[in-house]
PDB file of C-alpha atoms and ligand atoms in Angstrom:
ATOM      1  CA  MET A   1     112.283 111.658 121.986  1.00 44.00           C
ATOM      2  CA  LYS A   2     110.415 110.258 118.976  1.00 51.00           C
ATOM      3  CA  ASP A   3     107.671 112.563 117.757  1.00 66.00           C
ATOM      4  CA  ASN A   4     104.367 110.704 117.424  1.00 91.00           C
ATOM      5  CA  LEU A   5     102.890 112.399 114.401  1.00 91.00           C
ATOM      6  CA  THR A   6      99.352 111.124 114.898  1.00 92.00           C
ATOM      7  CA  GLU A   7      99.313 112.318 118.515  1.00 92.00           C
ATOM      8  CA  ARG A   8     100.689 115.714 117.495  1.00 91.00           C
ATOM      9  CA  LEU A   9      97.987 115.986 114.857  1.00 93.00           C
ATOM     10  CA  ALA A  10      95.281 115.182 117.411  1.00 93.00           C
ATOM     11  CA  ALA A  11      96.651 117.818 119.819  1.00 92.00           C
ATOM     12  CA  HIS A  12      96.827 120.420 117.062  1.00 92.00           C
ATOM     13  CA  LEU A  13      93.233 119.832 115.963  1.00 93.00           C
ATOM     14  CA  ALA A  14      91.806 119.736 119.498  1.00 91.00           C
ATOM     15  CA  ASP A  15      90.959 123.445 119.460  1.00 88.00           C
ATOM     16  CA  GLY A  16      88.546 123.256 116.529  1.00 90.00           C
ATOM     17  CA  PRO A  17      88.236 123.123 112.738  1.00 93.00           C
ATOM     18  CA  HIS A  18      91.289 123.507 110.506  1.00 94.00           C
ATOM     19  CA  HIS A  19      91.918 123.838 106.815  1.00 94.00           C
ATOM     20  CA  LEU A  20      94.428 121.712 104.944  1.00 96.00           C
ATOM     21  CA  GLY A  21      94.580 122.606 101.270  1.00 96.00           C
ATOM     22  CA  GLN A  22      90.988 122.500 100.049  1.00 97.00           C
ATOM     23  CA  ILE A  23      89.764 120.433 102.991  1.00 97.00           C
ATOM     24  CA  LEU A  24      87.932 121.485 106.110  1.00 96.00           C
ATOM     25  CA  ILE A  25      88.744 119.165 109.047  1.00 97.00           C
ATOM     26  CA  THR A  26      86.193 119.302 111.854  1.00 95.00           C
ATOM     27  CA  PRO A  27      86.540 117.326 115.101  1.00 95.00           C
ATOM     28  CA  ILE A  28      83.250 115.614 116.015  1.00 94.00           C
ATOM     29  CA  SER A  29      82.099 115.870 119.609  1.00 91.00           C
ATOM     30  CA  GLY A  30      82.296 112.383 121.095  1.00 90.00           C
ATOM     31  CA  GLY A  31      85.221 111.385 118.866  1.00 92.00           C
ATOM     32  CA  GLY A  32      86.324 111.241 115.260  1.00 96.00           C
ATOM     33  CA  TYR A  33      86.518 113.808 112.467  1.00 97.00           C
ATOM     34  CA  GLU A  34      84.512 115.032 109.513  1.00 96.00           C
ATOM     35  CA  LEU A  35      86.235 116.092 106.274  1.00 97.00           C
ATOM     36  CA  ARG A  36      84.651 117.970 103.403  1.00 96.00           C
ATOM     37  CA  HIS A  37      85.622 120.484 100.724  1.00 96.00           C
ATOM     38  CA  ARG A  38      86.291 123.836 102.399  1.00 95.00           C
ATOM     39  CA  ASP A  39      84.260 125.755  99.793  1.00 93.00           C
ATOM     40  CA  GLU A  40      81.276 123.449  99.895  1.00 89.00           C
ATOM     41  CA  PRO A  41      78.082 125.442  99.526  1.00 79.00           C
ATOM     42  CA  PRO A  42      75.199 124.479 101.865  1.00 77.00           C
ATOM     43  CA  PRO A  43      72.985 122.496 102.242  1.00 74.00           C
ATOM     44  CA  PHE A  44      75.437 120.014 103.724  1.00 76.00           C
ATOM     45  CA  PRO A  45      72.907 117.145 104.067  1.00 77.00           C
ATOM     46  CA  ALA A  46      73.093 116.897 100.255  1.00 86.00           C
ATOM     47  CA  LEU A  47      76.698 115.678 100.509  1.00 93.00           C
ATOM     48  CA  ARG A  48      77.485 112.049  99.661  1.00 94.00           C
ATOM     49  CA  GLU A  49      78.692 110.459 102.875  1.00 95.00           C
ATOM     50  CA  SER A  50      81.547 107.946 103.130  1.00 97.00           C
ATOM     51  CA  THR A  51      83.410 106.467 106.056  1.00 97.00           C
ATOM     52  CA  GLY A  52      86.987 105.337 106.527  1.00 97.00           C
ATOM     53  CA  PRO A  53      90.290 106.497 105.021  1.00 97.00           C
ATOM     54  CA  ASP A  54      90.129 104.344 101.856  1.00 97.00           C
ATOM     55  CA  ALA A  55      87.376 106.576 100.494  1.00 98.00           C
ATOM     56  CA  ALA A  56      89.859 109.478 100.567  1.00 98.00           C
ATOM     57  CA  ARG A  57      92.058 107.685  98.015  1.00 96.00           C
ATOM     58  CA  GLN A  58      89.196 107.714  95.502  1.00 95.00           C
ATOM     59  CA  LEU A  59      88.295 111.330  96.277  1.00 97.00           C
ATOM     60  CA  ALA A  60      91.857 112.433  95.500  1.00 98.00           C
ATOM     61  CA  LEU A  61      92.055 110.750  92.089  1.00 98.00           C
ATOM     62  CA  TYR A  62      89.739 112.730  89.800  1.00 98.00           C
ATOM     63  CA  THR A  63      88.326 116.230  89.424  1.00 97.00           C
ATOM     64  CA  ASP A  64      84.603 117.040  89.347  1.00 95.00           C
ATOM     65  CA  THR A  65      84.717 116.577  85.573  1.00 97.00           C
ATOM     66  CA  GLY A  66      86.477 113.206  85.776  1.00 97.00           C
ATOM     67  CA  GLU A  67      90.011 114.310  84.870  1.00 98.00           C
ATOM     68  CA  PHE A  68      92.920 112.555  86.579  1.00 98.00           C
ATOM     69  CA  ARG A  69      94.751 114.719  89.155  1.00 98.00           C
ATOM     70  CA  PRO A  70      98.503 114.013  88.756  1.00 97.00           C
ATOM     71  CA  LEU A  71      99.322 116.789  91.231  1.00 98.00           C
ATOM     72  CA  LYS A  72      97.389 116.225  94.450  1.00 98.00           C
ATOM     73  CA  SER A  73      98.090 119.789  95.638  1.00 98.00           C
ATOM     74  CA  ALA A  74      96.324 121.280  92.589  1.00 98.00           C
ATOM     75  CA  PRO A  75      93.198 123.291  93.551  1.00 98.00           C
ATOM     76  CA  THR A  76      90.968 120.807  91.759  1.00 98.00           C
ATOM     77  CA  LEU A  77      89.649 118.654  94.589  1.00 98.00           C
ATOM     78  CA  ARG A  78      86.149 117.479  93.805  1.00 97.00           C
ATOM     79  CA  ARG A  79      83.136 118.591  95.861  1.00 95.00           C
ATOM     80  CA  GLY A  80      79.898 117.006  97.017  1.00 95.00           C
ATOM     81  CA  TRP A  81      81.287 114.616  99.631  1.00 96.00           C
ATOM     82  CA  ARG A  82      81.568 114.240 103.361  1.00 96.00           C
ATOM     83  CA  LEU A  83      84.007 111.778 104.915  1.00 97.00           C
ATOM     84  CA  LEU A  84      83.670 110.494 108.464  1.00 98.00           C
ATOM     85  CA  LEU A  85      86.762 109.148 110.226  1.00 98.00           C
ATOM     86  CA  ALA A  86      86.682 107.238 113.495  1.00 97.00           C
ATOM     87  CA  ASP A  87      89.919 108.522 115.053  1.00 96.00           C
ATOM     88  CA  THR A  88      93.156 110.406 114.439  1.00 96.00           C
ATOM     89  CA  GLN A  89      94.877 107.390 112.879  1.00 96.00           C
ATOM     90  CA  GLU A  90      92.165 107.171 110.245  1.00 97.00           C
ATOM     91  CA  LEU A  91      92.356 110.938 109.799  1.00 97.00           C
ATOM     92  CA  HIS A  92      96.123 110.851 109.283  1.00 97.00           C
ATOM     93  CA  LEU A  93      95.797 108.106 106.674  1.00 97.00           C
ATOM     94  CA  ALA A  94      92.986 109.940 104.859  1.00 98.00           C
ATOM     95  CA  LEU A  95      95.028 113.177 104.778  1.00 98.00           C
ATOM     96  CA  ASP A  96      97.991 111.255 103.362  1.00 97.00           C
ATOM     97  CA  TYR A  97      95.793 110.038 100.494  1.00 98.00           C
ATOM     98  CA  LEU A  98      94.444 113.514  99.838  1.00 98.00           C
ATOM     99  CA  TYR A  99      97.727 115.426 100.317  1.00 98.00           C
ATOM    100  CA  PRO A 100     100.575 112.868 100.347  1.00 98.00           C
ATOM    101  CA  ALA A 101     103.231 113.423 103.062  1.00 97.00           C
ATOM    102  CA  MET A 102     101.953 116.903 103.875  1.00 97.00           C
ATOM    103  CA  VAL A 103     101.182 116.230 107.557  1.00 96.00           C
ATOM    104  CA  GLY A 104     104.701 114.877 108.118  1.00 96.00           C
ATOM    105  CA  ILE A 105     106.326 117.755 106.236  1.00 96.00           C
ATOM    106  CA  TRP A 106     104.287 120.314 108.198  1.00 95.00           C
ATOM    107  CA  ARG A 107     105.388 118.667 111.443  1.00 94.00           C
ATOM    108  CA  SER A 108     109.059 118.567 110.376  1.00 95.00           C
ATOM    109  CA  HIS A 109     108.810 122.255 109.558  1.00 95.00           C
ATOM    110  CA  GLN A 110     107.334 122.945 112.991  1.00 92.00           C
ATOM    111  CA  ASN A 111     110.176 120.952 114.594  1.00 92.00           C
ATOM    112  CA  GLY A 112     112.782 122.865 112.630  1.00 94.00           C
ATOM    113  CA  THR A 113     114.035 119.667 110.970  1.00 96.00           C
ATOM    114  CA  LEU A 114     112.763 120.287 107.433  1.00 96.00           C
ATOM    115  CA  THR A 115     115.507 121.148 104.935  1.00 97.00           C
ATOM    116  CA  ALA A 116     114.517 122.971 101.776  1.00 97.00           C
ATOM    117  CA  VAL A 117     116.459 121.930  98.672  1.00 98.00           C
ATOM    118  CA  PRO A 118     117.377 124.700  96.191  1.00 98.00           C
ATOM    119  CA  LEU A 119     116.125 124.127  92.653  1.00 98.00           C
ATOM    120  CA  ASP A 120     119.631 124.022  91.151  1.00 97.00           C
ATOM    121  CA  GLN A 121     120.514 121.096  93.455  1.00 98.00           C
ATOM    122  CA  THR A 122     117.322 119.201  92.593  1.00 98.00           C
ATOM    123  CA  LEU A 123     118.029 119.628  88.874  1.00 98.00           C
ATOM    124  CA  ALA A 124     121.717 118.738  89.246  1.00 97.00           C
ATOM    125  CA  ARG A 125     120.690 115.343  90.658  1.00 97.00           C
ATOM    126  CA  GLN A 126     118.632 114.370  87.615  1.00 98.00           C
ATOM    127  CA  THR A 127     119.818 111.476  85.488  1.00 97.00           C
ATOM    128  CA  GLY A 128     118.637 109.555  82.418  1.00 97.00           C
ATOM    129  CA  MET A 129     115.986 111.265  80.335  1.00 96.00           C
ATOM    130  CA  TYR A 130     115.575 114.021  82.962  1.00 97.00           C
ATOM    131  CA  ALA A 131     119.261 115.020  82.881  1.00 97.00           C
ATOM    132  CA  ALA A 132     118.381 117.629  80.236  1.00 97.00           C
ATOM    133  CA  ALA A 133     116.543 119.605  82.942  1.00 98.00           C
ATOM    134  CA  LYS A 134     119.970 120.636  84.331  1.00 97.00           C
ATOM    135  CA  ARG A 135     120.482 122.825  81.267  1.00 97.00           C
ATOM    136  CA  ILE A 136     117.529 125.113  81.994  1.00 98.00           C
ATOM    137  CA  GLN A 137     118.486 128.780  82.056  1.00 97.00           C
ATOM    138  CA  ASN A 138     117.537 131.143  84.875  1.00 95.00           C
ATOM    139  CA  ASP A 139     114.998 133.170  82.907  1.00 96.00           C
ATOM    140  CA  GLU A 140     113.391 129.951  81.609  1.00 97.00           C
ATOM    141  CA  ALA A 141     113.207 128.542  85.139  1.00 97.00           C
ATOM    142  CA  ARG A 142     111.578 131.719  86.472  1.00 96.00           C
ATOM    143  CA  ALA A 143     108.901 131.697  83.779  1.00 97.00           C
ATOM    144  CA  LEU A 144     108.334 127.977  84.300  1.00 98.00           C
ATOM    145  CA  ILE A 145     107.885 128.370  88.067  1.00 98.00           C
ATOM    146  CA  GLN A 146     105.382 131.173  87.518  1.00 96.00           C
ATOM    147  CA  ARG A 147     103.399 128.967  85.128  1.00 96.00           C
ATOM    148  CA  THR A 148     103.576 125.713  87.090  1.00 97.00           C
ATOM    149  CA  CYS A 149     103.646 126.699  90.760  1.00 97.00           C
ATOM    150  CA  SER A 150     101.187 129.629  90.868  1.00 96.00           C
ATOM    151  CA  SER A 151      98.290 129.209  93.300  1.00 94.00           C
ATOM    152  CA  ALA A 152      95.987 128.640  90.339  1.00 96.00           C
ATOM    153  CA  LYS A 153      97.945 125.423  89.658  1.00 97.00           C
ATOM    154  CA  CYS A 154      99.285 124.335  93.049  1.00 98.00           C
ATOM    155  CA  LEU A 155      98.368 125.231  96.619  1.00 97.00           C
ATOM    156  CA  LYS A 156     101.750 124.486  98.182  1.00 97.00           C
ATOM    157  CA  ARG A 157     103.888 127.269  99.617  1.00 96.00           C
ATOM    158  CA  ILE A 158     107.412 127.261  98.234  1.00 97.00           C
ATOM    159  CA  LEU A 159     110.279 127.036 100.734  1.00 97.00           C
ATOM    160  CA  TRP A 160     113.130 126.405  98.271  1.00 98.00           C
ATOM    161  CA  GLU A 161     115.270 128.963  96.465  1.00 97.00           C
ATOM    162  CA  MET A 162     116.468 128.973  92.854  1.00 97.00           C
ATOM    163  CA  ALA A 163     120.015 128.510  94.241  1.00 97.00           C
ATOM    164  CA  PRO A 164     121.430 129.183  97.725  1.00 97.00           C
ATOM    165  CA  GLY A 165     120.878 132.893  98.455  1.00 96.00           C
ATOM    166  CA  GLN A 166     118.827 133.402  95.287  1.00 96.00           C
ATOM    167  CA  PRO A 167     115.113 133.502  96.111  1.00 94.00           C
ATOM    168  CA  VAL A 168     112.364 132.690  93.635  1.00 95.00           C
ATOM    169  CA  ASP A 169     110.884 135.915  92.324  1.00 89.00           C
ATOM    170  CA  GLY A 170     107.768 136.762  90.335  1.00 89.00           C
ATOM    171  CA  LEU A 171     105.281 135.011  92.649  1.00 93.00           C
ATOM    172  CA  PRO A 172     103.180 136.714  95.369  1.00 90.00           C
ATOM    173  CA  SER A 173     104.984 136.881  98.726  1.00 86.00           C
ATOM    174  CA  GLY A 174     102.266 134.722 100.345  1.00 86.00           C
ATOM    175  CA  LYS A 175     103.230 131.874  98.000  1.00 92.00           C
ATOM    176  CA  MET A 176     106.743 131.956  99.399  1.00 90.00           C
ATOM    177  CA  SER A 177     105.791 132.032 103.073  1.00 86.00           C
ATOM    178  CA  PRO A 178     105.002 129.024 105.277  1.00 85.00           C
ATOM    179  CA  VAL A 179     102.612 131.087 107.394  1.00 77.00           C
ATOM    180  CA  LEU A 180      99.281 132.475 106.354  1.00 68.00           C
ATOM    181  CA  ASP A 181      98.486 136.189 106.530  1.00 61.00           C
ATOM    182  CA  PRO A 182      96.390 136.709 109.674  1.00 57.00           C
ATOM    183  CA  GLY A 183      92.662 137.031 109.051  1.00 59.00           C
ATOM    184  CA  THR A 184      92.678 135.500 105.565  1.00 60.00           C
ATOM    185  CA  THR A 185      90.754 132.426 106.622  1.00 63.00           C
ATOM    186  CA  ALA A 186      87.964 131.689 109.069  1.00 61.00           C
ATOM    187  CA  CYS A 187      89.881 128.961 110.883  1.00 72.00           C
ATOM    188  CA  ASP A 188      93.431 127.760 111.480  1.00 88.00           C
ATOM    189  CA  GLU A 189      95.335 126.265 108.604  1.00 89.00           C
ATOM    190  CA  ILE A 190      97.872 123.474 108.313  1.00 93.00           C
ATOM    191  CA  PRO A 191      99.931 124.731 105.361  1.00 94.00           C
ATOM    192  CA  LEU A 192     100.880 122.615 102.359  1.00 97.00           C
ATOM    193  CA  LEU A 193     104.643 123.086 102.079  1.00 97.00           C
ATOM    194  CA  CYS A 194     106.925 122.500  99.094  1.00 98.00           C
ATOM    195  CA  HIS A 195     110.455 121.960 100.345  1.00 98.00           C
ATOM    196  CA  GLU A 196     111.770 120.535  97.066  1.00 98.00           C
ATOM    197  CA  ALA A 197     110.671 120.936  93.447  1.00 98.00           C
ATOM    198  CA  CYS A 198     108.329 118.104  92.449  1.00 98.00           C
ATOM    199  CA  ASN A 199     108.590 115.676  89.514  1.00 97.00           C
ATOM    200  CA  ILE A 200     106.091 117.711  87.542  1.00 97.00           C
ATOM    201  CA  LEU A 201     108.281 120.823  87.665  1.00 98.00           C
ATOM    202  CA  VAL A 202     111.381 118.783  86.779  1.00 98.00           C
ATOM    203  CA  ALA A 203     109.599 117.154  83.825  1.00 98.00           C
ATOM    204  CA  GLU A 204     108.454 120.568  82.606  1.00 98.00           C
ATOM    205  CA  ALA A 205     112.014 121.920  82.946  1.00 98.00           C
ATOM    206  CA  ARG A 206     113.188 119.106  80.688  1.00 98.00           C
ATOM    207  CA  GLN A 207     110.522 119.997  78.116  1.00 98.00           C
ATOM    208  CA  VAL A 208     111.578 123.668  78.132  1.00 98.00           C
ATOM    209  CA  VAL A 209     115.218 122.729  77.501  1.00 98.00           C
ATOM    210  CA  LYS A 210     114.342 120.186  74.801  1.00 97.00           C
ATOM    211  CA  GLN A 211     112.099 122.699  73.019  1.00 97.00           C
ATOM    212  CA  ARG A 212     114.814 125.385  73.059  1.00 96.00           C
ATOM    213  CA  GLU A 213     117.385 122.939  71.742  1.00 95.00           C
ATOM    214  CA  ARG A 214     115.013 121.736  68.983  1.00 94.00           C
ATOM    215  CA  ASP A 215     114.284 125.346  67.984  1.00 92.00           C
ATOM    216  CA  ALA A 216     117.951 126.402  67.925  1.00 90.00           C
ATOM    217  CA  PRO A 217     119.268 127.040  64.397  1.00 85.00           C
ATOM    218  CA  GLN A 218     121.312 124.079  63.160  1.00 81.00           C
ATOM    219  CA  PRO A 219     124.834 124.797  61.904  1.00 75.00           C
ATOM    220  CA  GLU A 220     124.812 124.938  58.124  1.00 74.00           C
ATOM    221  CA  ARG A 221     126.181 121.815  56.403  1.00 67.00           C
ATOM    222  CA  GLN A 222     129.058 122.180  53.973  1.00 60.00           C
ATOM    223  CA  THR A 223     127.417 121.579  50.558  1.00 55.00           C
ATOM    224  CA  GLN A 224     129.542 119.763  47.998  1.00 53.00           C
ATOM    225  CA  SER A 225     129.568 121.155  44.496  1.00 49.00           C
ATOM    226  CA  THR A 226     128.250 118.676  41.948  1.00 48.00           C
ATOM    227  CA  SER A 227     128.955 120.840  38.905  1.00 47.00           C
ATOM    228  CA  PRO A 228     131.621 119.445  36.586  1.00 45.00           C
ATOM    229  CA  GLU A 229     134.948 121.175  36.654  1.00 41.00           C
ATOM    230  CA  SER A 230     135.448 123.453  33.757  1.00 34.00           C
TER     231      SER A 230
HETATM  232  S1  SF4 B 301     107.342 122.432  92.623  1.00 87.48           S
HETATM  233 FE1  SF4 B 301     106.131 122.522  94.514  1.00 87.48          FE
HETATM  234  S2  SF4 B 301     104.921 124.397  94.312  1.00 87.48           S
HETATM  235 FE2  SF4 B 301     105.658 123.852  92.266  1.00 87.48          FE
HETATM  236  S3  SF4 B 301     104.034 122.600  91.330  1.00 87.48           S
HETATM  237 FE3  SF4 B 301     105.487 121.201  92.292  1.00 87.48          FE
HETATM  238  S4  SF4 B 301     104.653 120.848  94.334  1.00 87.48           S
HETATM  239 FE4  SF4 B 301     103.671 122.698  93.557  1.00 87.48          FE
END
């Protein structure tokens, strides 16, 4: 039977507020939902109010200081807003602007149909200018993942391995688990899940390889003697 994602979302949220990334989702009695930043300090009436899912697209674009957010799962969501949504369809659309595809991926994970793709397979698929990323070495990849995927940079939880049977190491265990440690948050959480390395990690892998290859000592050229024969 086809899973109706919007209906599943409504059923999941029926028992009260939930977190998704940096958002607090609160069902409104009488219908609809309110979204705001989960760490918003009171007083809440000071928040700028918007309605409808299109406003979420704008909220996702820039940080508080006006910088573009290329990675929507970065912990840089701006504050000071409150978004009112009329129903679960509007909510689903707004969440897709704020955290693209994350509701669907969460649901696939719940269904047991989500397949995590090991990093070596993601890199092996790269072509064109990104083909260089295939040549990243294991120690370089580990250091890169620690720099790029840490919770200070990205809120997703990593489901993929470096290669089949070779887990990612060097990150806290909570970063590698799809479930939250009990008691770490005041309300239920829909996790942000990373089932395949993103374009940002692949692009960084390419940079690491290119830098190493640029820095490698060049083989010495044979120099021709210009001195006249004696
Ligand atoms: S690979 Fe996944 S965890 Fe790492 S930065 Fe990209 S989205 Fe975040």
